[in-house]
XYZ file of N, CA and C in Angstrom:
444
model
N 19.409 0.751 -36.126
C 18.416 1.811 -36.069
C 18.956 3.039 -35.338
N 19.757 3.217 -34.278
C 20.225 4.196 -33.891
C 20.905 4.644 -33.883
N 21.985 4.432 -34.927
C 22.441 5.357 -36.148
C 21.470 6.021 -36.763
N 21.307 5.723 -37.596
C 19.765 6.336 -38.703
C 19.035 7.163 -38.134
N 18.502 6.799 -36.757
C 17.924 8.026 -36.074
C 18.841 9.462 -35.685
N 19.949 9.100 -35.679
C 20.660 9.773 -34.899
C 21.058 11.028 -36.610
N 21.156 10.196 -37.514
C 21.625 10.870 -38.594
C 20.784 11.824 -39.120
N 19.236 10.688 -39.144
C 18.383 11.867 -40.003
C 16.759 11.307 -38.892
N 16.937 12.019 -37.859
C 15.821 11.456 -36.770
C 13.977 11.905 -37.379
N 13.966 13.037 -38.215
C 12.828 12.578 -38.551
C 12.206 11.670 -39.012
N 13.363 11.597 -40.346
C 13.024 10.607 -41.150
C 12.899 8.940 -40.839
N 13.335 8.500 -39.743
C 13.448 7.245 -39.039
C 12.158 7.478 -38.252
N 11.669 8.406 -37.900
C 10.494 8.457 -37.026
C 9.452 8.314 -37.561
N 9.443 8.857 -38.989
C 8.376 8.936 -39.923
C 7.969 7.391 -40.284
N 9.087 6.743 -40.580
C 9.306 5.273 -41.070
C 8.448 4.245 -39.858
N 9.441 4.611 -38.979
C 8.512 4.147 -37.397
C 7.375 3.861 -37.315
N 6.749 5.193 -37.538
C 5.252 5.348 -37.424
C 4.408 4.677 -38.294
N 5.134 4.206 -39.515
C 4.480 3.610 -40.217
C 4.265 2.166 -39.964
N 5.402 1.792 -39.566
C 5.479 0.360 -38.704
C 4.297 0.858 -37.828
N 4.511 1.342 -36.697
C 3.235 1.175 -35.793
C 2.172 1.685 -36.528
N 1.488 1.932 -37.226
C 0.449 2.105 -37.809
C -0.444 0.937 -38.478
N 0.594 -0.199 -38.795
C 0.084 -1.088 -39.717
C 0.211 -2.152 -38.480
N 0.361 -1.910 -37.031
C 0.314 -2.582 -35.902
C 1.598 -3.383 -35.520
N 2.728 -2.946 -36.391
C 3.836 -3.628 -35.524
C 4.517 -2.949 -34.248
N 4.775 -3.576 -33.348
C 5.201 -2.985 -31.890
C 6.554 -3.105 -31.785
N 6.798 -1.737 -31.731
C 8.611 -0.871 -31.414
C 9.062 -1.273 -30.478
N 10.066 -1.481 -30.001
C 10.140 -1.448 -28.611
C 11.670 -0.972 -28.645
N 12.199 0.370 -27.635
C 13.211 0.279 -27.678
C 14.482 -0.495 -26.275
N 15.292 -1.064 -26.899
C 16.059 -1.391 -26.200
C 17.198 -1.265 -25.730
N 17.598 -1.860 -24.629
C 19.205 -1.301 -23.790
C 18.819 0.321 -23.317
N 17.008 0.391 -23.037
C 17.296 1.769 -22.481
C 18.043 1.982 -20.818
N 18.793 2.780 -21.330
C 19.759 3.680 -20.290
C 21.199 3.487 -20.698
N 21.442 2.917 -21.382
C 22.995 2.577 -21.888
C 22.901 2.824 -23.391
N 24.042 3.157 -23.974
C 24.561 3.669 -25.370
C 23.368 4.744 -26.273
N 23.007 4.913 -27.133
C 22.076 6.034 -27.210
C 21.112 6.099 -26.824
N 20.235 5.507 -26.048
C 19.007 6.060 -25.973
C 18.913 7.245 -24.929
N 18.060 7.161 -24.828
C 17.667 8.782 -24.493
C 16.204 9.135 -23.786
N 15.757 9.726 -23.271
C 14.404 10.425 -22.637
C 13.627 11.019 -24.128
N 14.436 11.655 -24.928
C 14.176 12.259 -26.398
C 13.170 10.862 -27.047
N 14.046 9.786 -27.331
C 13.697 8.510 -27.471
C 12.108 8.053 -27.422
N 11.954 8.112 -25.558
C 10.779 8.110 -25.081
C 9.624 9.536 -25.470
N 9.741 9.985 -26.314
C 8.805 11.691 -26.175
C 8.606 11.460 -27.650
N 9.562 10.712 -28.612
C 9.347 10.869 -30.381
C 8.908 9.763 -30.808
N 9.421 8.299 -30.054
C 9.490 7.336 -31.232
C 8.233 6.551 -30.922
N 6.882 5.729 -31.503
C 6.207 5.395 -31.248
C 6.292 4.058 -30.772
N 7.117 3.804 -29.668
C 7.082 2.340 -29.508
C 6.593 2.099 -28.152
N 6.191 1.133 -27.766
C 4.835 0.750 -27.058
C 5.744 -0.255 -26.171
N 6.879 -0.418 -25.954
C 7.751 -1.240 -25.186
C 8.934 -0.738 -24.968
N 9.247 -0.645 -23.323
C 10.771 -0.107 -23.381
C 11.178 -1.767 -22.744
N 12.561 -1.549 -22.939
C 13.408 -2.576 -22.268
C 14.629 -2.354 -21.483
N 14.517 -2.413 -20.306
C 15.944 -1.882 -19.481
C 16.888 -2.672 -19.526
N 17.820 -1.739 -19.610
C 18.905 -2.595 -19.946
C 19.379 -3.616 -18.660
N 20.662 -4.402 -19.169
C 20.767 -5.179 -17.792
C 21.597 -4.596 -17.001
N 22.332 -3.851 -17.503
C 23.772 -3.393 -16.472
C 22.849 -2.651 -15.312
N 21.650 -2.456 -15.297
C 20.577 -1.875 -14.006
C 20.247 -2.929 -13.502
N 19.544 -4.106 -13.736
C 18.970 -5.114 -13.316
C 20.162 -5.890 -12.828
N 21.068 -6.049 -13.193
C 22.211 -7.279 -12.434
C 22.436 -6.447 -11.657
N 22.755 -4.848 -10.804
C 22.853 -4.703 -9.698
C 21.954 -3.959 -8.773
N 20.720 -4.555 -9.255
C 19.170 -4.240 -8.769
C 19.552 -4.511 -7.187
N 20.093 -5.424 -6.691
C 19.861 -6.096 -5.250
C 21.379 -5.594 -4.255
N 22.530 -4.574 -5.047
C 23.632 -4.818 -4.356
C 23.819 -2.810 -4.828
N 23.152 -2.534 -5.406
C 23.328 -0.734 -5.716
C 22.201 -0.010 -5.165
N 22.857 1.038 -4.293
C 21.565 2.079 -3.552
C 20.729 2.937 -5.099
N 21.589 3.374 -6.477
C 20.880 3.770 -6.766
C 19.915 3.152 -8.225
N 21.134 1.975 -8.477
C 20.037 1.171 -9.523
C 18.640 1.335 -9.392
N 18.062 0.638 -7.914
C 17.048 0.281 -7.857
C 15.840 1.805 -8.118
N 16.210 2.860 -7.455
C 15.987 3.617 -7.705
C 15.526 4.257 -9.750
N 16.730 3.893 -10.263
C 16.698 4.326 -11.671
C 15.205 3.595 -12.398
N 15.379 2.251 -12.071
C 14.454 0.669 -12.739
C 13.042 1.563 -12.356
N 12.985 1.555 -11.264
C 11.845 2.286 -10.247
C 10.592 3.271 -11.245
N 11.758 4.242 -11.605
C 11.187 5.884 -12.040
C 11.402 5.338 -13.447
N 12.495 4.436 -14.067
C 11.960 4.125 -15.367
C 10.882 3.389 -15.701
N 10.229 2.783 -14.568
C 9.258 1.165 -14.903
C 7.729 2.833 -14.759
N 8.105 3.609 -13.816
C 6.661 4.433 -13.513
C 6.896 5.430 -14.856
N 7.954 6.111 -15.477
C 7.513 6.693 -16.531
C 7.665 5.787 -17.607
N 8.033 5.055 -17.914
C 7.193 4.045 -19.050
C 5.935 4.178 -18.806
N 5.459 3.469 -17.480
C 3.809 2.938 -17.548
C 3.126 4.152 -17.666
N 3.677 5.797 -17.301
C 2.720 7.218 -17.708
C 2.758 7.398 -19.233
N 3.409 6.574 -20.133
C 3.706 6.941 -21.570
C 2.880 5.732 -21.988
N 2.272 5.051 -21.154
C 1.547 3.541 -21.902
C 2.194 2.504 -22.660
N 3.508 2.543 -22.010
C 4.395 1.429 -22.488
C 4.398 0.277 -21.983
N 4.925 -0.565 -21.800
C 4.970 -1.798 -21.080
C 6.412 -1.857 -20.962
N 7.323 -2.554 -19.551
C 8.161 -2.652 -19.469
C 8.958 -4.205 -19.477
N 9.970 -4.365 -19.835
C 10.868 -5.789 -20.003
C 12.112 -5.434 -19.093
N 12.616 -6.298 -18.477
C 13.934 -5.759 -17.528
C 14.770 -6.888 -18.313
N 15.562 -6.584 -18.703
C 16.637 -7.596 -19.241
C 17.610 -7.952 -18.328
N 18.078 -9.279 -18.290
C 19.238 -9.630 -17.418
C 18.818 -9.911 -15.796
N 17.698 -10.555 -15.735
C 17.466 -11.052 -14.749
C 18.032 -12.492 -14.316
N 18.882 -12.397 -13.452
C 19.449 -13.812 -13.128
C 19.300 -14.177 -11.939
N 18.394 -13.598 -10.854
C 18.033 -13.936 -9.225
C 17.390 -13.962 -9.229
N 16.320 -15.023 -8.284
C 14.923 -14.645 -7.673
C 14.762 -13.462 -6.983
N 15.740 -12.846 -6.478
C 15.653 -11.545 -5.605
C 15.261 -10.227 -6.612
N 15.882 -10.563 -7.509
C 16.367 -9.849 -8.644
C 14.588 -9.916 -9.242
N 14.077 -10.462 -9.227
C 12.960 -10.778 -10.167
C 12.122 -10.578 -9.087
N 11.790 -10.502 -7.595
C 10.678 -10.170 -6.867
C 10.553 -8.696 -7.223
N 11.868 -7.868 -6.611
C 12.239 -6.495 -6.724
C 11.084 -6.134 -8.154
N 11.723 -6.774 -8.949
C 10.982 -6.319 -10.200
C 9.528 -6.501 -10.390
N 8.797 -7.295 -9.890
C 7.734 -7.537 -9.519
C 6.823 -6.767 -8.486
N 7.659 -6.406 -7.389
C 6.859 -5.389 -6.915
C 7.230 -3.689 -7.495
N 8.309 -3.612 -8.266
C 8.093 -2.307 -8.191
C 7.074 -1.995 -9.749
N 6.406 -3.237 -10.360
C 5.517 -3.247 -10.890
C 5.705 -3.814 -12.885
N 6.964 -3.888 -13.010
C 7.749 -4.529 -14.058
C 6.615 -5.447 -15.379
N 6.336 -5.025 -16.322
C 5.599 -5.991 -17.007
C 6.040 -7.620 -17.574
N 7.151 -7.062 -17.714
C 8.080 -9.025 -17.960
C 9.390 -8.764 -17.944
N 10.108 -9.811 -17.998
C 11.646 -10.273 -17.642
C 11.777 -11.275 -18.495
N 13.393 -11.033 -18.868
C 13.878 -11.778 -19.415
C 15.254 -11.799 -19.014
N 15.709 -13.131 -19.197
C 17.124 -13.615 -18.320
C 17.551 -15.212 -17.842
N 19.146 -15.007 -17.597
C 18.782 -16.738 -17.441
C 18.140 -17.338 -15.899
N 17.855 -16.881 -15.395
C 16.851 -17.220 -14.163
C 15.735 -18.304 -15.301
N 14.872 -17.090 -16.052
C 13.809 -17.616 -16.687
C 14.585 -18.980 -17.930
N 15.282 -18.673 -18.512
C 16.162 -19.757 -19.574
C 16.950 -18.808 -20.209
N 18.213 -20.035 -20.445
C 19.031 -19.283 -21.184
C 18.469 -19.424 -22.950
N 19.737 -18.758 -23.735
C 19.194 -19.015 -25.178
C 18.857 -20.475 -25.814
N 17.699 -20.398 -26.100
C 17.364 -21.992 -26.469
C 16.970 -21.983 -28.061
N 17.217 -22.843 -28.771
C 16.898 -23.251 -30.328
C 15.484 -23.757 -30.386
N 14.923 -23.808 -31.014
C 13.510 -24.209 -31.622
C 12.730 -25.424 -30.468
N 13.746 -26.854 -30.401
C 13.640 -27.929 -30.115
C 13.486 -27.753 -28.248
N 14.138 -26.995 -28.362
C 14.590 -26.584 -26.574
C 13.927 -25.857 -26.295
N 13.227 -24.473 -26.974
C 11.644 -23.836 -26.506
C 10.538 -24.740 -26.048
N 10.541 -25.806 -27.356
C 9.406 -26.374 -27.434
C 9.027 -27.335 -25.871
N 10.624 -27.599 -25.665
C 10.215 -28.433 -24.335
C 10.028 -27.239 -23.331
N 10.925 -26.394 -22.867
C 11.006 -25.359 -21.794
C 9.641 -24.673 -21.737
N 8.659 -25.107 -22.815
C 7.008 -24.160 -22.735
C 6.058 -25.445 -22.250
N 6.563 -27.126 -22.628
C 5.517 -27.851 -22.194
C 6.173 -28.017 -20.532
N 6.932 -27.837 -19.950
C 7.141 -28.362 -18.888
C 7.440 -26.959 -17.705
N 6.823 -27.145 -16.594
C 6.217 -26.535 -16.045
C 6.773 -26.309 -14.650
N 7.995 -27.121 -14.638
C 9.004 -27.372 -13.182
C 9.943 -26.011 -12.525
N 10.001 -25.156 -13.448
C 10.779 -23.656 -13.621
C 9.600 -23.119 -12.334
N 8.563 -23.296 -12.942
C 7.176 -22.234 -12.608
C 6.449 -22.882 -11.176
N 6.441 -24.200 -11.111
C 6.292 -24.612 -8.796
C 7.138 -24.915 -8.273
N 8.304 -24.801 -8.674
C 9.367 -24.647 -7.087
C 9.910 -26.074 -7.588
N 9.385 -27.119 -7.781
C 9.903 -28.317 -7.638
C 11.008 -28.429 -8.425
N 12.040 -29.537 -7.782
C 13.701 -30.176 -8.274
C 14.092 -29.171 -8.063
N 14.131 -28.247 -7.262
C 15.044 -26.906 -7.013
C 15.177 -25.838 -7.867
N 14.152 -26.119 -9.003
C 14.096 -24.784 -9.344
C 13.823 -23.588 -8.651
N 13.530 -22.316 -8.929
C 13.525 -21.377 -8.528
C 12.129 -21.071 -8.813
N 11.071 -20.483 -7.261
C 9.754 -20.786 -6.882
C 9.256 -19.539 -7.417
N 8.094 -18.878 -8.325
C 7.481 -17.672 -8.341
C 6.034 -17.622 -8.952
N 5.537 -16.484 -8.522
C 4.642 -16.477 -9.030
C 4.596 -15.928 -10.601
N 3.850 -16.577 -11.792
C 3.992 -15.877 -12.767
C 2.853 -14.842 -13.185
N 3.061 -13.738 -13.287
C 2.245 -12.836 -13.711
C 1.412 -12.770 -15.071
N 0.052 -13.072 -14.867
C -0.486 -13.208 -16.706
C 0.170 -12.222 -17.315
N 0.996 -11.003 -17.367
C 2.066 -10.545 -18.565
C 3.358 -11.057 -18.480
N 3.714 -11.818 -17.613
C 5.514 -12.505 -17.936
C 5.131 -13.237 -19.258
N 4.429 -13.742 -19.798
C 4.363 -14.532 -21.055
C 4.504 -13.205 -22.151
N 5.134 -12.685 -23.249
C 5.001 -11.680 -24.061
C 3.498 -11.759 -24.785
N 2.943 -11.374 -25.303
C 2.012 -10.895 -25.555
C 1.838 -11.195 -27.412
N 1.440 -12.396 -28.334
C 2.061 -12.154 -29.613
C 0.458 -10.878 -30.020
């Protein structure tokens, strides 16, 4: 897609809109790395940004990451987007994101890539989500689940 935008950006926007019109939800991703753009956020109708990870893996060890996640998570939420932080792999990493107000995460903290069989268990079992066998303890926010 961002080629195509980049080539003939109305015409990908026009297309867009039609997707969101008939209620499918855009979302763009890897924002802050390779094309996207602020432009991005002002044209395309999508209702989800997703930060990229190369911000979130040094959320806890960079003076100005945290900063960037920050002012991107507050102008998303002034555009009525919802935000995803990609590449969450710490509990530290995932409070940060939590208080600076983050709508969901994704990363291997939460699971790595799983096949059909391996969702199905990682959604009935519930050991990730109270602390117990050493998992990693949090609270889950009624939006960490995506939204179908």
């Amino acid at each position: 897609l961002d080629r195509s935008v980049i080539r003939d950006p109305d015409s990908a926007i026009r297309h867009l809109q039609r997707f969101a019109d008939i209620g499918v939800t855009l979302a763009i991703d890897d924002y802050g790395a390779g094309l996207s753009s602020l432009a991005y956020l002002k044209k395309l109708p999508a209702r989800e940004l997703k930060i990229d990870k190369m911000f979130v893996m040094q959320l806890t060890s960079s003076n100005r990451d945290p900063l960037i996640v920050r002012s991107t998570i507050d102008l998303a939420h002034a555009l009525e987007m919802e935000v995803v932080a990609e590449g969450v792999e710490t509990p530290s990493a995932l409070a940060l994101l939590t208080v600076m107000g983050c709508d969901m995460v994704q990363g291997f903290l939460i699971s790595r890539p799983l096949g059909y069989d391996g969702f199905r268990k990682f959604l009935d079992q519930n050991s990730l989500f109270d602390g117990a066998q050493g998992s990693p303890s949090f609270a889950r926010p009624e939006s960490f689940w995506k939204r179908a």
